[in-house]
Coordinates of C-alpha atoms in Angstrom, one line a residue:
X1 CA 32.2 -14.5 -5.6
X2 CA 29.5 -13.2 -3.0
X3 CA 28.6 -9.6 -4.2
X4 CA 27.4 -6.6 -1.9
X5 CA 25.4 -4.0 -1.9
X6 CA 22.9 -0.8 -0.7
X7 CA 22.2 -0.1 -3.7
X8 CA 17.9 -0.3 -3.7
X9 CA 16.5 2.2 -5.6
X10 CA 14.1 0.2 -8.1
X11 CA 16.6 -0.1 -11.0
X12 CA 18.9 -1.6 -9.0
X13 CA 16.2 -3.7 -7.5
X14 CA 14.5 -4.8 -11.0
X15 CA 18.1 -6.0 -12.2
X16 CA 18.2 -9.0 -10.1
X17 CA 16.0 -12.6 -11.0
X18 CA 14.6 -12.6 -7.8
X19 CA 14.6 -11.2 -4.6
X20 CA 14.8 -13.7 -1.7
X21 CA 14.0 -12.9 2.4
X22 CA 15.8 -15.3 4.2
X23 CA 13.7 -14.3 7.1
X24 CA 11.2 -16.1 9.1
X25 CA 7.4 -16.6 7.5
X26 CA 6.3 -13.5 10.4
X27 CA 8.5 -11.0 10.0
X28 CA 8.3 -11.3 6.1
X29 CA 4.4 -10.6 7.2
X30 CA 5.0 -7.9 8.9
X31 CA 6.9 -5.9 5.8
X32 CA 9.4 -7.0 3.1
X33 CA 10.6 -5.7 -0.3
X34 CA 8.5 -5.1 -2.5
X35 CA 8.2 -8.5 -4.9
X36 CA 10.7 -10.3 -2.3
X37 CA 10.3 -14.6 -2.6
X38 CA 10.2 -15.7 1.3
X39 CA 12.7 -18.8 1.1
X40 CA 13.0 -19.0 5.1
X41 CA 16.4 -20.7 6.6
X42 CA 14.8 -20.7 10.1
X43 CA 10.3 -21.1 10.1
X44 CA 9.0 -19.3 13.2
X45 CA 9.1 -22.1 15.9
X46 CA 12.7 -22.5 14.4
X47 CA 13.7 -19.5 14.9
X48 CA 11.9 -19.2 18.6
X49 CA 13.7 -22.4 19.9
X50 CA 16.9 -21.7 18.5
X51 CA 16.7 -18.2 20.0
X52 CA 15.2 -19.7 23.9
X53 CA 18.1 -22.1 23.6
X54 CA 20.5 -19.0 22.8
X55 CA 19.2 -16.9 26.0
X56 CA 18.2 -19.8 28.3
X57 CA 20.6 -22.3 27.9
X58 CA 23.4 -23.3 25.6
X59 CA 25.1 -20.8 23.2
X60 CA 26.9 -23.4 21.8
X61 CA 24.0 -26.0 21.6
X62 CA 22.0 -23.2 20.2
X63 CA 24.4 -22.8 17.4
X64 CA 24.7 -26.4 16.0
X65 CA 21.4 -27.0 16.3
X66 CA 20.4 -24.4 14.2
X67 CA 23.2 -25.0 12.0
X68 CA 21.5 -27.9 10.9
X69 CA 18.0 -26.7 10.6
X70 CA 19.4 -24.1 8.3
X71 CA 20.8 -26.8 6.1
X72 CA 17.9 -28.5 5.8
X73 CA 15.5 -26.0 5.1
X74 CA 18.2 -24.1 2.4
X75 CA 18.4 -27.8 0.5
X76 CA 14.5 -28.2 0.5
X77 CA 15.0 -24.9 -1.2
X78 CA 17.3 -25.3 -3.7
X79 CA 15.1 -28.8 -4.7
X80 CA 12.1 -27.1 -4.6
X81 CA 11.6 -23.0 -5.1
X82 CA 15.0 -22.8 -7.0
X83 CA 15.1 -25.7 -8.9
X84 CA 14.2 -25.1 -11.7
X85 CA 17.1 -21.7 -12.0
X86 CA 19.9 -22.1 -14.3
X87 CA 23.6 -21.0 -13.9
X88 CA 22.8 -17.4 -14.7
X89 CA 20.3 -16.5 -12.1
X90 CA 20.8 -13.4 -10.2
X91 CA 19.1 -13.4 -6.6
X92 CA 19.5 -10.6 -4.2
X93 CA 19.3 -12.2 -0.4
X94 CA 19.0 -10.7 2.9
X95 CA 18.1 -11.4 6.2
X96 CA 17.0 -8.7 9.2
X97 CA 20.4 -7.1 9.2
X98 CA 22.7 -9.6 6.9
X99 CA 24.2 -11.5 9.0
X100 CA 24.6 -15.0 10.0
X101 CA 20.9 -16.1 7.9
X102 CA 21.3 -14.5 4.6
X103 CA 25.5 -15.4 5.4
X104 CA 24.9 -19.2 5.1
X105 CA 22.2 -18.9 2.2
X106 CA 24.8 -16.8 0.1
X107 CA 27.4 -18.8 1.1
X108 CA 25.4 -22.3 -0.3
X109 CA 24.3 -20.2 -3.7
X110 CA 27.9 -19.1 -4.6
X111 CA 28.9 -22.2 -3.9
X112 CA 26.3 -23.8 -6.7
X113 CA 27.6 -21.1 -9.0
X114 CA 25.2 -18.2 -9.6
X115 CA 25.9 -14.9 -9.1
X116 CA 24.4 -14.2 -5.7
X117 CA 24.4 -10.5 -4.1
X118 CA 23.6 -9.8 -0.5
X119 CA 22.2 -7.0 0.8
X120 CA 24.5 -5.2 3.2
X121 CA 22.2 -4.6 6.7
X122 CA 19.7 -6.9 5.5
X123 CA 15.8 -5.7 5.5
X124 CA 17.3 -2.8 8.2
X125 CA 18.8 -1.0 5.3
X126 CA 15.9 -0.8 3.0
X127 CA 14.1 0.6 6.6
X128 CA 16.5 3.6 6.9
X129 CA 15.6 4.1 3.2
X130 CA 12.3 4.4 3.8
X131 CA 11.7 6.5 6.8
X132 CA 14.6 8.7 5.5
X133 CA 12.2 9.2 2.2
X134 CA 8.7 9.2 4.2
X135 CA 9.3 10.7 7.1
X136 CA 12.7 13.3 6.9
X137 CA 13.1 14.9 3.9
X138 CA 10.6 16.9 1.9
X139 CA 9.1 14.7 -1.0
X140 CA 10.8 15.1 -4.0
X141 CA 7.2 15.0 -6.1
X142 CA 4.8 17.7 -6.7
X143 CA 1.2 15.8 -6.3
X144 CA -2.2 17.0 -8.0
X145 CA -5.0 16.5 -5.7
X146 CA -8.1 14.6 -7.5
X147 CA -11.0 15.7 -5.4
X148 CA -14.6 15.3 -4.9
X149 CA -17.5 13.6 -2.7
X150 CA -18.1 10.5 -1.7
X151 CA -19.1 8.1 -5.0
X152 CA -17.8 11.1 -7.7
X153 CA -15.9 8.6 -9.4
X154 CA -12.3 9.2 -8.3
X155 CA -11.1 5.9 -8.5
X156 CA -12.3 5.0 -11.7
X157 CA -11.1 8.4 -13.0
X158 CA -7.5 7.9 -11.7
X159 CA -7.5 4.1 -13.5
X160 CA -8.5 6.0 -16.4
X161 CA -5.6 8.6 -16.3
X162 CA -3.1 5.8 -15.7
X163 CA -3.8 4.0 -18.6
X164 CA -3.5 7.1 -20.5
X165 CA 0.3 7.2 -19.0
X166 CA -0.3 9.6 -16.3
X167 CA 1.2 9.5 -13.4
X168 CA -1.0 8.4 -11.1
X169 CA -0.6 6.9 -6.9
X170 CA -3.6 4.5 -5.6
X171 CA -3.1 5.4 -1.9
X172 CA -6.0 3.3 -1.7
X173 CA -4.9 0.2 -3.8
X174 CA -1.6 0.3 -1.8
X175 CA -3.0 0.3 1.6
X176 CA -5.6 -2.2 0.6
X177 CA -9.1 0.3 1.8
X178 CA -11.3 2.1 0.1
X179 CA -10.8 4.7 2.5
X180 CA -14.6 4.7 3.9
X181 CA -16.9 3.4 6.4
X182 CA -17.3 0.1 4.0
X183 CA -13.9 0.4 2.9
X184 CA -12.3 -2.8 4.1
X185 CA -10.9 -5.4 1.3
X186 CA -10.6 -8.9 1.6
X187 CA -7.4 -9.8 3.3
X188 CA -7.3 -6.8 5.0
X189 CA -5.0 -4.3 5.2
X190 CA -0.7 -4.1 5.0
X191 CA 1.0 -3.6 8.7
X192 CA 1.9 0.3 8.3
X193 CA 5.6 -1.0 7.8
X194 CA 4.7 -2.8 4.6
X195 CA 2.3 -0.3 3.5
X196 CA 4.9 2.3 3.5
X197 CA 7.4 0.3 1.6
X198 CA 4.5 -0.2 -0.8
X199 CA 4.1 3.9 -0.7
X200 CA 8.0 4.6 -1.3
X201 CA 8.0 2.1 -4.0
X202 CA 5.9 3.5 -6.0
X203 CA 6.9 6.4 -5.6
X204 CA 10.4 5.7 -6.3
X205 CA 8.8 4.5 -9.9
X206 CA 7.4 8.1 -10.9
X207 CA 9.4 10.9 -12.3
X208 CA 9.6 14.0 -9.9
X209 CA 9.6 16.4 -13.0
X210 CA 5.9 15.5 -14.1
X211 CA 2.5 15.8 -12.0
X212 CA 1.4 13.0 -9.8
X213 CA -2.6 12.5 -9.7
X214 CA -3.3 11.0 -6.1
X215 CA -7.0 11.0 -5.3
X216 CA -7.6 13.0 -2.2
X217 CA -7.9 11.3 1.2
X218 CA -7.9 12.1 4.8
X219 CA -4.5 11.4 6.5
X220 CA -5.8 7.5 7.3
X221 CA -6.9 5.5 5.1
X222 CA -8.5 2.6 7.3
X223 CA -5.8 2.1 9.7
X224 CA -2.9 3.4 7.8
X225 CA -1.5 6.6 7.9
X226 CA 0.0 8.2 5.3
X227 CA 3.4 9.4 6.0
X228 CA 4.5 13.0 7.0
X229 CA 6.5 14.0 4.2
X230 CA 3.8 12.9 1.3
X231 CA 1.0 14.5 3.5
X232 CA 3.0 17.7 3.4
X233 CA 2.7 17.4 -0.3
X234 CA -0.8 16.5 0.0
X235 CA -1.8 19.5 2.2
X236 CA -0.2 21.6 -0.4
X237 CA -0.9 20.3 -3.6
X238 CA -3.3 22.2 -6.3
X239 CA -6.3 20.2 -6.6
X240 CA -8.7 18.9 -10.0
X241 CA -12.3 19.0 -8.6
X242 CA -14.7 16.0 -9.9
X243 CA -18.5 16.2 -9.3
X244 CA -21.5 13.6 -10.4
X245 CA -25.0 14.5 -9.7
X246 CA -26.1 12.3 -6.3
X247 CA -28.4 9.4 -8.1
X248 CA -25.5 8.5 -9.8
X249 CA -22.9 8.6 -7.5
X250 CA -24.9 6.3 -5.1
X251 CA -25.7 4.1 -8.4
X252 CA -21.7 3.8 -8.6
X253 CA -21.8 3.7 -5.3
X254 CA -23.8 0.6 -4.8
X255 CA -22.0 -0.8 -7.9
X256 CA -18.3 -0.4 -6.4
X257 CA -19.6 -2.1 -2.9
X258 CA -21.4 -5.1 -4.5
X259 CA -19.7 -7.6 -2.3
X260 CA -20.7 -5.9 0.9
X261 CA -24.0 -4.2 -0.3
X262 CA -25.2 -8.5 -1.1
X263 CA -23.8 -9.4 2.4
X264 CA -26.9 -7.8 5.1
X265 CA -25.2 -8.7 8.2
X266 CA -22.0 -7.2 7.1
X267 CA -23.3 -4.1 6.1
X268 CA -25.3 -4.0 9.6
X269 CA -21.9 -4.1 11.4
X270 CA -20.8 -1.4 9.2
X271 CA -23.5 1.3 10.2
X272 CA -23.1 0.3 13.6
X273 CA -19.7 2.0 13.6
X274 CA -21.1 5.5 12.2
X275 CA -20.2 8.5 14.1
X276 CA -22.0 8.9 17.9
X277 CA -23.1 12.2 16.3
X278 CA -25.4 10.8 13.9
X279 CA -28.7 9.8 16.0
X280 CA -29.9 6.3 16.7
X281 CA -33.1 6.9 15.1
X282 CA -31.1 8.2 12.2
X283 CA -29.0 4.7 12.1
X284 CA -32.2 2.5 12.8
X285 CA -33.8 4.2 9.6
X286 CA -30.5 3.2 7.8
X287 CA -30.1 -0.4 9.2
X288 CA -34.3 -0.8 8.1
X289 CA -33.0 0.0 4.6
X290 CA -30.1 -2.1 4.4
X291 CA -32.5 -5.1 5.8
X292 CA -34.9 -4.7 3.4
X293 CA -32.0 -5.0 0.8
X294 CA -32.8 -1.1 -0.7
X295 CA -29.4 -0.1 -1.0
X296 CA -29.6 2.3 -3.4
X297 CA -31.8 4.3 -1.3
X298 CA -29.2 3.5 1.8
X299 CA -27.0 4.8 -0.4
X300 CA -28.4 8.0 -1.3
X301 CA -29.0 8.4 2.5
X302 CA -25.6 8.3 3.3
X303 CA -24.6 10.7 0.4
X304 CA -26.5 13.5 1.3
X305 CA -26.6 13.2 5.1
X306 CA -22.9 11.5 6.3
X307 CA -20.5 11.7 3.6
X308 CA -21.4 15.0 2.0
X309 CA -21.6 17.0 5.0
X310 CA -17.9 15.6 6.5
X311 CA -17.2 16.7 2.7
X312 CA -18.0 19.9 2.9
X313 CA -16.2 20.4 7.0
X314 CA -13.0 18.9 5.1
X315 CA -13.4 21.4 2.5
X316 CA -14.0 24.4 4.8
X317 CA -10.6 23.2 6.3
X318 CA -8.7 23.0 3.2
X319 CA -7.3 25.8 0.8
X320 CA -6.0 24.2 -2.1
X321 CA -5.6 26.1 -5.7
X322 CA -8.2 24.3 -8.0
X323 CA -6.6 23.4 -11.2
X324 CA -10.3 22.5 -13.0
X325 CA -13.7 21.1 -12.3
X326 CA -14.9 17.8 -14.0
X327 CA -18.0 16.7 -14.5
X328 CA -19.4 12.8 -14.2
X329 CA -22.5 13.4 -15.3
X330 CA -23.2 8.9 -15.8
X331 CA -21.9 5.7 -14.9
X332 CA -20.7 5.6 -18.8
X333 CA -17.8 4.6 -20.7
X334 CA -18.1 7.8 -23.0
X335 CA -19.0 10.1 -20.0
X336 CA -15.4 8.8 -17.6
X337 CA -13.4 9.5 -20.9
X338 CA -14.4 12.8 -21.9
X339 CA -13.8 13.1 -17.6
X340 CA -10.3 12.2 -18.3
X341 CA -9.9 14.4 -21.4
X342 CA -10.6 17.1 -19.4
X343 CA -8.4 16.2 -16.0
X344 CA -5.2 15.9 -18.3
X345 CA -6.4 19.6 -19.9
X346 CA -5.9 20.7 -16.8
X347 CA -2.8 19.2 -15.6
X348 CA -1.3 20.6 -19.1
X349 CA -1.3 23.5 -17.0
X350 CA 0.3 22.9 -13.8
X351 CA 4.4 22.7 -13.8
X352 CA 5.6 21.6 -10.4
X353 CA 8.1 24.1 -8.9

């Protein structure tokens, strides 16, 4: 019997095997549930022909002969991605809005015997949930700000945290940047679709009673924007300050941007993007350093004279209650601990209302 359901909040979702988007190779690209398997019944050129034939020509042609490109492509399947399943697996399938794709592979699975579930409105329901959570009601979560300049050691502070079981959200691990001018990761970044389903989640994973420690960021991080109702919470949210003397922030720094910092031309095309207001004697200086492979020192130049100054501007904007001020006085082990001993002293303190 073909089970149904709307049910996709991220108990529901961990109780199935496997999670399976019927949907074509782009538009699982574009944004799918988080941990789906992409088993296409239509590839894109499929689905494109089928659909031309639809508009342009013959709806009945159109039908069988996608019939039987469907067949095909859901027995490759079952020889190949789901062969190895026994009789108890549990898949949840959907299509774009379950229809007539996630219809025939739910159709196929009952028939081999597993207890298959389809999604009722396909990928369009987990959508609504989405922008209903991230965009129209207030977030349910009472975030702690973890602040501080460019190179302070947020990031390796809030990995820290997590692993001590607090509640922690990477904004910039989910949207795939490092939030600055040299922030791009390889494979670039989530559409803004998928980085939001990323965003909702992980939020769905945190408990709403407890603090969440989200490392402060400007409402884009690259090209993504982070949604209205968690910037709300954002703008809002009590902060924990963190501090490092400049030497060793651009010594962390230089250490976190290895890849780029080895690669000269890239890091050329990255200060050609700096702000217009910085002047082009300013930038030559910079690109000199970054030819002559002194980092560090680019580094340092940075710190003080780009990223600590728009520090400051965003600070002068902001007024959030600070919760504590940290210290990071080395690129240590010892020194990022006794950093975390004294961020969770002073969430101890805050109680979300």
């Amino acid at each position: 019997m073909i089970r149904r359901t709307t049910d996709l909040t991220a108990g529901a979702r961990d109780a199935f095997d496997a999670i399976i988007d019927v949907r074509s190779p782009a538009e699982f690209a574009l944004d799918h549930l988080p941990g789906a398997l992409n088993l296409p019944v239509l590839d894109d050129a499929q689905r494109a022909a089928v659909g031309t034939e639809y508009v342009q020509g013959s709806k009945f042609l159109a039908r069988r002969t996608g019939a039987a490109m469907v067949a095909r492509n859901i027995a490759t399947h079952l020889e190949g991605a789901l062969g190895g399943r026994d009789g108890s697996f549990r898949p949840l399938v959907y299509c774009w809005r379950g229809g007539q794709r996630s219809g025939a592979m739910v159709t196929v699975m009952d028939q081999v015997g597993w207890p298959v579930t389809v999604l009722e409105g396909g990928y369009q329901t987990w959508r609504r949930q989405v922008t209903a959570a991230l965009y129209d009601t207030p977030l349910a979560h009472r975030p702690v700000l973890l602040d501080g300049p460019t190179g302070a050691g947020k990031t390796a502070l809030l990995s820290a945290l997590a692993a001590r079981g607090v509640q922690t959200l990477d904004l910039e691990a989910l949207a795939a940047h490092r939030g600055s001018l040299f922030g791009a990761m390889p494979g670039g970044q989530p559409s803004q679709k998928a980085f939001e389903s990323r965003l909702h989640d992980a939020l769905s994973r945190l408990d709403p009673a407890r603090p969440v420690l989200v490392e402060a960021e400007s409402s884009k991080i690259g090209a993504r924007v982070i949604p209205p109702s968690l910037w709300a919470a954002m703008s809002a949210a009590p902060r924990i300050r963190l501090d490092s003397p400049v030497p060793v922030r651009a010594a962390r720094t230089v250490r976190d941007y290895a890849a780029i910092a080895a690669d000269p031309s890239a890091l050329d095309v990255a200060l050609t993007r700096l702000p217009r207001h910085i002047g082009k004697e300013t930038v030559a200086a910079w690109r000199a350093l970054a030819a002559a492979g002194q980092v560090e020192a680019l580094a340092t130049e940075l710190i003080v004279h780009h990223y600590d100054p728009a520090y400051r501007r965003q600070g002068q904007a902001g007024d959030h209650a600070e919760l504590a001020r940290v210290e990071l006085p080395s690129l240590a082990d010892a020194d990022l601990e006794a950093a975390a001993d004294q961020v969770v002293e002073g969430l101890a303190g805050f109680r979300p209302a």
